[in-house]
PDB file of C-alpha atoms in Angstrom:
ATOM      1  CA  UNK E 705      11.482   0.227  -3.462  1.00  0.00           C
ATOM      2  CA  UNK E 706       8.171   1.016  -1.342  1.00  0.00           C
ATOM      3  CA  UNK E 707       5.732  -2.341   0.051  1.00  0.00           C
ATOM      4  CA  UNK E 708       2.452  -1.867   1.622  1.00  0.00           C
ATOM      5  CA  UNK E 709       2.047  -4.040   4.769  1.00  0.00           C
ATOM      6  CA  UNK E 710      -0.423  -5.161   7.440  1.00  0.00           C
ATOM      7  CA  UNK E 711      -0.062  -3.325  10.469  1.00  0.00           C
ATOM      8  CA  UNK E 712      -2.343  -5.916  12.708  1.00  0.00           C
ATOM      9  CA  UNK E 713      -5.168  -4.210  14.905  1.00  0.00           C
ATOM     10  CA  UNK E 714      -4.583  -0.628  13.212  1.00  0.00           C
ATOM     11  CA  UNK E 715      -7.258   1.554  12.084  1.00  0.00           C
ATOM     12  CA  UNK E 716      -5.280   4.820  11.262  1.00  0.00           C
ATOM     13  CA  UNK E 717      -8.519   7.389   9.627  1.00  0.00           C
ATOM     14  CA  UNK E 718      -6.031  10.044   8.824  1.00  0.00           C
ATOM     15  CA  UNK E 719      -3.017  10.107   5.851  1.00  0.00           C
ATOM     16  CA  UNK E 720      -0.053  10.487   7.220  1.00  0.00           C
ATOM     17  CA  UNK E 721       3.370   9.129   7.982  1.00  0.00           C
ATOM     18  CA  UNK E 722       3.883   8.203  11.377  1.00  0.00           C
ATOM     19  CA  UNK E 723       7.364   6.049  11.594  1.00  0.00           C
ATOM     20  CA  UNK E 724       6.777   3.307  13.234  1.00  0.00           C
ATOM     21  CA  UNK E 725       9.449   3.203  15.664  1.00  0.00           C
ATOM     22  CA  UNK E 726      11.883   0.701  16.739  1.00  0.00           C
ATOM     23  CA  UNK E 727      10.878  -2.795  17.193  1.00  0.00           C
ATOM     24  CA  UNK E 728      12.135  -5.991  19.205  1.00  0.00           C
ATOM     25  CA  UNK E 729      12.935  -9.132  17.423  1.00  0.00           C
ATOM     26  CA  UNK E 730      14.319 -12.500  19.145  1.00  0.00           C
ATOM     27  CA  UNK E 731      16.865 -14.261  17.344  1.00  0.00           C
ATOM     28  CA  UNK E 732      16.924 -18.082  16.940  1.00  0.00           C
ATOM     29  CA  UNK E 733      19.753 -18.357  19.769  1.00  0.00           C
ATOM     30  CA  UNK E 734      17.413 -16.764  22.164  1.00  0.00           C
ATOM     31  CA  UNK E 735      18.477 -13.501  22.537  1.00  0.00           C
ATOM     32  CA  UNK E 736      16.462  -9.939  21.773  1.00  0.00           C
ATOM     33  CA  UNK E 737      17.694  -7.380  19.821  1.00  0.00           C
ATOM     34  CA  UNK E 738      16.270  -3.963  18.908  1.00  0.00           C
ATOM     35  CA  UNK E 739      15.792  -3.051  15.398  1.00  0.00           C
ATOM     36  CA  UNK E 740      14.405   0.448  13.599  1.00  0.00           C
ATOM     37  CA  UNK E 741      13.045  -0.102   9.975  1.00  0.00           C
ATOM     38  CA  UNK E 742      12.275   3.068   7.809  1.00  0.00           C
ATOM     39  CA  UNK E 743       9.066   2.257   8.108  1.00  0.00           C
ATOM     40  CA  UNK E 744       5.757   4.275   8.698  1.00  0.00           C
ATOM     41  CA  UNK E 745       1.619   3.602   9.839  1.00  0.00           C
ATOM     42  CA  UNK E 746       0.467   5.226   6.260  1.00  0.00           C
ATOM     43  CA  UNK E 747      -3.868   4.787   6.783  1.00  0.00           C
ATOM     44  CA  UNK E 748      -6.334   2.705   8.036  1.00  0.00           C
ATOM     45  CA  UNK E 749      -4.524  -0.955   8.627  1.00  0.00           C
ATOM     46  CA  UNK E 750      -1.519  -0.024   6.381  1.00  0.00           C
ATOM     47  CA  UNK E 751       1.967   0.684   6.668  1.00  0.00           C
ATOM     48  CA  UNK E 752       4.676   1.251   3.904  1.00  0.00           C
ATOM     49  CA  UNK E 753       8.414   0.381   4.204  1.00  0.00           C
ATOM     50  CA  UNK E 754      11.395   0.694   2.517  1.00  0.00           C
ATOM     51  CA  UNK E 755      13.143  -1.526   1.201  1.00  0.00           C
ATOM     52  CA  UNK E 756      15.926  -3.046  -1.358  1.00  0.00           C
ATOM     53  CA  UNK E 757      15.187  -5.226  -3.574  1.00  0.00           C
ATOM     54  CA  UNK E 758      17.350  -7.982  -3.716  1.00  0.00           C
ATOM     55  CA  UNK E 759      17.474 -10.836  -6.615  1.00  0.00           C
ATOM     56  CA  UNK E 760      15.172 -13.701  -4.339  1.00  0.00           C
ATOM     57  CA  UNK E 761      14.367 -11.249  -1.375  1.00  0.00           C
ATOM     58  CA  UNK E 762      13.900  -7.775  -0.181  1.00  0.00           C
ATOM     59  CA  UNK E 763      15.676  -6.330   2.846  1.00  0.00           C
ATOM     60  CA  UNK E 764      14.094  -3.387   4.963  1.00  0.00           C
ATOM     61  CA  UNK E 765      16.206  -0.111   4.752  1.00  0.00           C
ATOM     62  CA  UNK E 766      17.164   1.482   7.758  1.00  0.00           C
ATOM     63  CA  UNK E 767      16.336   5.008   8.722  1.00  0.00           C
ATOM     64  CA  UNK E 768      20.498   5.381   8.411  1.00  0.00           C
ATOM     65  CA  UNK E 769      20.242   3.361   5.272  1.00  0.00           C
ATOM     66  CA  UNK E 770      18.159   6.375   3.981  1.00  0.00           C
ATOM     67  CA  UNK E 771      20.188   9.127   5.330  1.00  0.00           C
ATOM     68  CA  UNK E 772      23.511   7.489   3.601  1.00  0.00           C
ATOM     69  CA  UNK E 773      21.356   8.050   0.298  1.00  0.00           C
ATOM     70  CA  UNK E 774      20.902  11.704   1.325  1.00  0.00           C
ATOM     71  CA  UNK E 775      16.725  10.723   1.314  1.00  0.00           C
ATOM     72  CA  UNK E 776      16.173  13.468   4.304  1.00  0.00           C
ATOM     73  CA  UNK E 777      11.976  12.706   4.292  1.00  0.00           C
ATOM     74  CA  UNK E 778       9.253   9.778   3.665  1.00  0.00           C
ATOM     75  CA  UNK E 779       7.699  11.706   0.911  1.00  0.00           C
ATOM     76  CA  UNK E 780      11.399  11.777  -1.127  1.00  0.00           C
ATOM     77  CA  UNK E 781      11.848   8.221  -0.039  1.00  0.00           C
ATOM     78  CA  UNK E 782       8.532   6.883  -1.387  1.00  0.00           C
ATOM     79  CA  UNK E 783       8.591   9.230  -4.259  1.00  0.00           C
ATOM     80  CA  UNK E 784      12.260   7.572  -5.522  1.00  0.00           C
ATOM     81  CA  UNK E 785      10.943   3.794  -4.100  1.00  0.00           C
ATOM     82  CA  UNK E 786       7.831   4.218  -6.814  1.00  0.00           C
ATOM     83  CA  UNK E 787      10.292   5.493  -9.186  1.00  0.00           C
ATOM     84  CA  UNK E 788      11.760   2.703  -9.249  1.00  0.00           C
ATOM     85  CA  UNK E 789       8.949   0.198  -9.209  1.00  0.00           C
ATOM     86  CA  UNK E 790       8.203   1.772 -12.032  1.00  0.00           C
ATOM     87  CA  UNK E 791      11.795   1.323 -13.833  1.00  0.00           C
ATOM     88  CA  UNK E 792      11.514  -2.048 -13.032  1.00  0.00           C
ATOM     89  CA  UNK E 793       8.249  -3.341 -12.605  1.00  0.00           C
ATOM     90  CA  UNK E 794       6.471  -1.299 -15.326  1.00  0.00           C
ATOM     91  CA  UNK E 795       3.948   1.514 -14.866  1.00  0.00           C
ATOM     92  CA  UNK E 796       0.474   0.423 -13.215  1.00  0.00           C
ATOM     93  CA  UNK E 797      -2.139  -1.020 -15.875  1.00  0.00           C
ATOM     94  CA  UNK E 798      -6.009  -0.788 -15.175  1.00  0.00           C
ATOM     95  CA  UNK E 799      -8.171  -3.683 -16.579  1.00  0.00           C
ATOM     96  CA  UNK E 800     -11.680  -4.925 -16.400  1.00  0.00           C
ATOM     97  CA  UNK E 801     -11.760  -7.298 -13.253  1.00  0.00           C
ATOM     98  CA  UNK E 802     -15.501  -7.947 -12.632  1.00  0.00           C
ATOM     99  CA  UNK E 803     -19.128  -6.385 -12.298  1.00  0.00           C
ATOM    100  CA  UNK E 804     -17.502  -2.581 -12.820  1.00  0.00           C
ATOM    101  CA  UNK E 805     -14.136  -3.469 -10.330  1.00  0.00           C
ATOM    102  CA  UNK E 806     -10.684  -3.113 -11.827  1.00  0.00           C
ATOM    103  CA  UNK E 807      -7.560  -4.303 -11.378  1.00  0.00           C
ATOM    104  CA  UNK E 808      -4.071  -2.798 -10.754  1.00  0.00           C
ATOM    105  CA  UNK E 809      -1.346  -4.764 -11.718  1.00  0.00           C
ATOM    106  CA  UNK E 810       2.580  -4.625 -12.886  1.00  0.00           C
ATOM    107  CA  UNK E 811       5.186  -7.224 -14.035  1.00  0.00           C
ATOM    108  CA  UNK E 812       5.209  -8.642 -10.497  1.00  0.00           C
ATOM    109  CA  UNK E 813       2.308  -9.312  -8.605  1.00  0.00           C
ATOM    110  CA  UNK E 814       4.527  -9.287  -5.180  1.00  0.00           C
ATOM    111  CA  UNK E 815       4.442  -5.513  -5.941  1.00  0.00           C
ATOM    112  CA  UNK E 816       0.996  -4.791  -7.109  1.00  0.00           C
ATOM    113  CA  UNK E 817       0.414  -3.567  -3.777  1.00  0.00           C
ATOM    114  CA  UNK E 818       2.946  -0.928  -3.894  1.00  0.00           C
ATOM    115  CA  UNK E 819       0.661   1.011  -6.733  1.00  0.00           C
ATOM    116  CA  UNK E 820      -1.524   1.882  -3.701  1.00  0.00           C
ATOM    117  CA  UNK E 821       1.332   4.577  -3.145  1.00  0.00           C
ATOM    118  CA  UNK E 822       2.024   5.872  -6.729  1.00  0.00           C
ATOM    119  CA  UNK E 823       0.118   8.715  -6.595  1.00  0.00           C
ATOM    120  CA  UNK E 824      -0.001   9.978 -10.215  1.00  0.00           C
ATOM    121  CA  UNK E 825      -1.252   7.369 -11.209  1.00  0.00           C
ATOM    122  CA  UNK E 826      -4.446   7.548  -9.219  1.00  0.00           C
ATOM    123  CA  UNK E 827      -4.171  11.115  -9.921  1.00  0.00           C
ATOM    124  CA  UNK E 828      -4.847  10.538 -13.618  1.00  0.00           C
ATOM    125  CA  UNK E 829      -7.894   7.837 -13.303  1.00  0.00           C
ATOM    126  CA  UNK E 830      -9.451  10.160 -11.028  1.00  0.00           C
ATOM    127  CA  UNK E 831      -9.705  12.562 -13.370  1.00  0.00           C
ATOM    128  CA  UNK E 832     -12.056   9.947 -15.564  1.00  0.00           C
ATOM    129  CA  UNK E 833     -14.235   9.569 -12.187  1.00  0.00           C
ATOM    130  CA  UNK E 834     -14.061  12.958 -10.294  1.00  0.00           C
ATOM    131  CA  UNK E 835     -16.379  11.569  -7.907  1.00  0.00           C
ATOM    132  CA  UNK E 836     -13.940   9.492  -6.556  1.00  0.00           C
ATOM    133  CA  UNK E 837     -12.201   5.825  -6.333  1.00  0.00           C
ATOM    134  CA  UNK E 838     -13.209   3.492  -3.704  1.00  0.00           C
ATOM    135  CA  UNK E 839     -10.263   1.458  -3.963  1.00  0.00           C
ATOM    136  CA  UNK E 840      -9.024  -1.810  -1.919  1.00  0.00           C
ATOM    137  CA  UNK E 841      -5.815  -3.696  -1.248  1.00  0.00           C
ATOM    138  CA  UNK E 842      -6.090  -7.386   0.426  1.00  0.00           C
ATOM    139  CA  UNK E 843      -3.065  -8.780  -0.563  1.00  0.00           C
ATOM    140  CA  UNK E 844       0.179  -8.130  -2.082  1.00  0.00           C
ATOM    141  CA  UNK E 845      -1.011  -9.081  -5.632  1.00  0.00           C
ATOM    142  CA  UNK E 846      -4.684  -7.601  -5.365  1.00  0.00           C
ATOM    143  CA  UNK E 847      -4.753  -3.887  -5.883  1.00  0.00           C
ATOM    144  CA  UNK E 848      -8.773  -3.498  -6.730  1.00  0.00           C
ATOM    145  CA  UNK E 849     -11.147  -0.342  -7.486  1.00  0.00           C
ATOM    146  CA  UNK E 850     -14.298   0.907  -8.698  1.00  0.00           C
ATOM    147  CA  UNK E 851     -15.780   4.321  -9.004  1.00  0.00           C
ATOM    148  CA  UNK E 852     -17.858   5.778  -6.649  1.00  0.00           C
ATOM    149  CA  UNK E 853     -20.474   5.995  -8.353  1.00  0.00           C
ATOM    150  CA  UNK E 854     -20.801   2.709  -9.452  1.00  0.00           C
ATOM    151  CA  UNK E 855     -23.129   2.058  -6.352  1.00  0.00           C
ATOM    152  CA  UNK E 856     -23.055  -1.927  -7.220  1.00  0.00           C
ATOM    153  CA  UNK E 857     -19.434  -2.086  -7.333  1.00  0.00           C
ATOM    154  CA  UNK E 858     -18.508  -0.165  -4.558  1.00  0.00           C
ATOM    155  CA  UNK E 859     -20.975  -2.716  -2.800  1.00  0.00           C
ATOM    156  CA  UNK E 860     -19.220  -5.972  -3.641  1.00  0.00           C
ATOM    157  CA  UNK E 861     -15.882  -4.261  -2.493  1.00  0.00           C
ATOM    158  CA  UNK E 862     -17.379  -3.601   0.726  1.00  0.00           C
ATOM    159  CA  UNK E 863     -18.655  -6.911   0.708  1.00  0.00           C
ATOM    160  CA  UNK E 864     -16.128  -9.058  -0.642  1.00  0.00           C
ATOM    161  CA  UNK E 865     -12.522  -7.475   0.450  1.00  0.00           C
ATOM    162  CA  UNK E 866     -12.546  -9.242   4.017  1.00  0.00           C
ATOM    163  CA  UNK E 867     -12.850 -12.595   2.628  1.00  0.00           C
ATOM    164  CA  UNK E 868     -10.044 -11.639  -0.028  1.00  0.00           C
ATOM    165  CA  UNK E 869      -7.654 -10.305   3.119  1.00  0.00           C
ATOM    166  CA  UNK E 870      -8.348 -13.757   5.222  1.00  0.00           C
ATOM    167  CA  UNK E 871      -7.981 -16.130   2.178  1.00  0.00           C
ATOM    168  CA  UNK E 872      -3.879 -14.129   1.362  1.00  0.00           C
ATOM    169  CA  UNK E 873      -2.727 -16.162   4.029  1.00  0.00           C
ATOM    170  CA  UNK E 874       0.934 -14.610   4.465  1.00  0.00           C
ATOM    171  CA  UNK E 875       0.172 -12.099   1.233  1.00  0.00           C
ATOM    172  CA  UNK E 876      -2.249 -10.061   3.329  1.00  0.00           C
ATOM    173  CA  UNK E 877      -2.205  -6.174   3.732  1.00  0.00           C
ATOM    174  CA  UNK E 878      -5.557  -4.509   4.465  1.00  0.00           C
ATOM    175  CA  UNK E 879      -9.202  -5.693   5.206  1.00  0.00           C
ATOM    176  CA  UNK E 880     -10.351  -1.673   4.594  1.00  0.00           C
ATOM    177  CA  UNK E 881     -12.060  -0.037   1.717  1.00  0.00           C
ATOM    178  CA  UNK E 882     -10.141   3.668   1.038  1.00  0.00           C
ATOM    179  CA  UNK E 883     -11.494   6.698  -0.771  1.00  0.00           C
ATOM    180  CA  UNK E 884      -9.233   8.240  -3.300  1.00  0.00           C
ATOM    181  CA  UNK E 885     -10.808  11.751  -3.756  1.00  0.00           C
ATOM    182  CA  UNK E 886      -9.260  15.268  -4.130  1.00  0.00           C
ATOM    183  CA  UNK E 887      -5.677  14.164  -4.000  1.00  0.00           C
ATOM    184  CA  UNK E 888      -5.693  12.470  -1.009  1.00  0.00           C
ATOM    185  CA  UNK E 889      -6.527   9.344   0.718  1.00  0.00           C
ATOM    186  CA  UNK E 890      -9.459   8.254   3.357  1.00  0.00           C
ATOM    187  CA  UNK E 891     -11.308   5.338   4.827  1.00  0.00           C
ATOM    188  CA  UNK E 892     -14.770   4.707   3.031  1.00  0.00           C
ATOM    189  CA  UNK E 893     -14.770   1.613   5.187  1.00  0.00           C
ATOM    190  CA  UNK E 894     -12.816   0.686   8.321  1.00  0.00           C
ATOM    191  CA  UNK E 895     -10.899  -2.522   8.772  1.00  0.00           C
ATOM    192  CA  UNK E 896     -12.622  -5.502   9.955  1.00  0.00           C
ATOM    193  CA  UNK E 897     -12.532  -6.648  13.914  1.00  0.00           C
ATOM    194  CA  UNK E 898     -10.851  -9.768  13.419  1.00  0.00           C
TER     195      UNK E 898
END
């Protein structure tokens, strides 16, 4: 499976896949270890990782983990992790939220966020509004967008998506606003200074 994250202090303006790197962690007996996650900075104050999901936790795949699975690229490796979201989460839904904003949602709000990535489907509602989706992701189970051109609602995700991002606690993922527009993402509004 694919999870949007937080990456703290990030404001990435293109789309793209950078991996992340390798990363230090200290263990509870003191000592430091190294560690590489098949991770990636995605846009604006997101990244995406793999991972497994696991029947009370997930566990971050490894860039080996992926090469095992013969998943040679981050584009065949989020294309398979959305797959399966989908096979087990359900496909995205779209409902009425409030004052022209909808919300994206599965069987498991932990994963909500993950819809940010499935690309058909944003594909398809953009098609309705060829102007364009502002769209916004605070937390893991808040996957929110309007239209463009619904100048009001656009306005209150401007307005309102910080105080959703600071109020997700340890569910947070991205204080932005992103423009979903021609088959590809941008920022309509970069992340807030915290």
């Amino acid at each position: 499976m694919v999870v949007v994250r937080e990456s703290i202090g990030a404001d990435k303006k293109d789309e793209s896949f950078k991996p992340t790197g390798k990363a230090k962690a200290k263990l509870q007996d003191g000592r430091e270890i190294e560690l590489e996650m098949a991770s990636w900075e995605f846009i604006g104050d997101t990244h995406i990782r793999i991972v497994f999901d696991g029947e009370n936790s997930m566990s971050v795949a490894t860039p080996s983990d992926l090469a095992k699975l013969n998943i040679l690229n981050v584009e065949d490796a989020v294309s398979l992790a959305i797959a399966n979201v989908k096979r087990v989460y359900g496909e995205p839904t779209s409902t009425p939220w409030t004052g022209g904003i909808f919300e994206v949602a599965g069987k498991s709000p932990d994963l909500d966020s993950s819809y940010f990535l499935d690309r058909d489907f944003w594909r398809k509602l953009v098609k309705k509004y060829p102007e364009g989706l502002a769209v916004v992701v605070p937390k893991r189970g808040g996957l929110l967008y309007a239209p463009v051109t619904d100048i009001k609602a656009v306005d209150a995700l401007k307005k309102g998506v910080v105080q959703l991002f600071l109020t997700s606690g340890a569910q947070r993922v991205s204080s932005a606003v992103f423009l979903f527009k021609d088959d590809k993402w941008s920022v309509l509004q970069s992340p807030a200074k915290l």
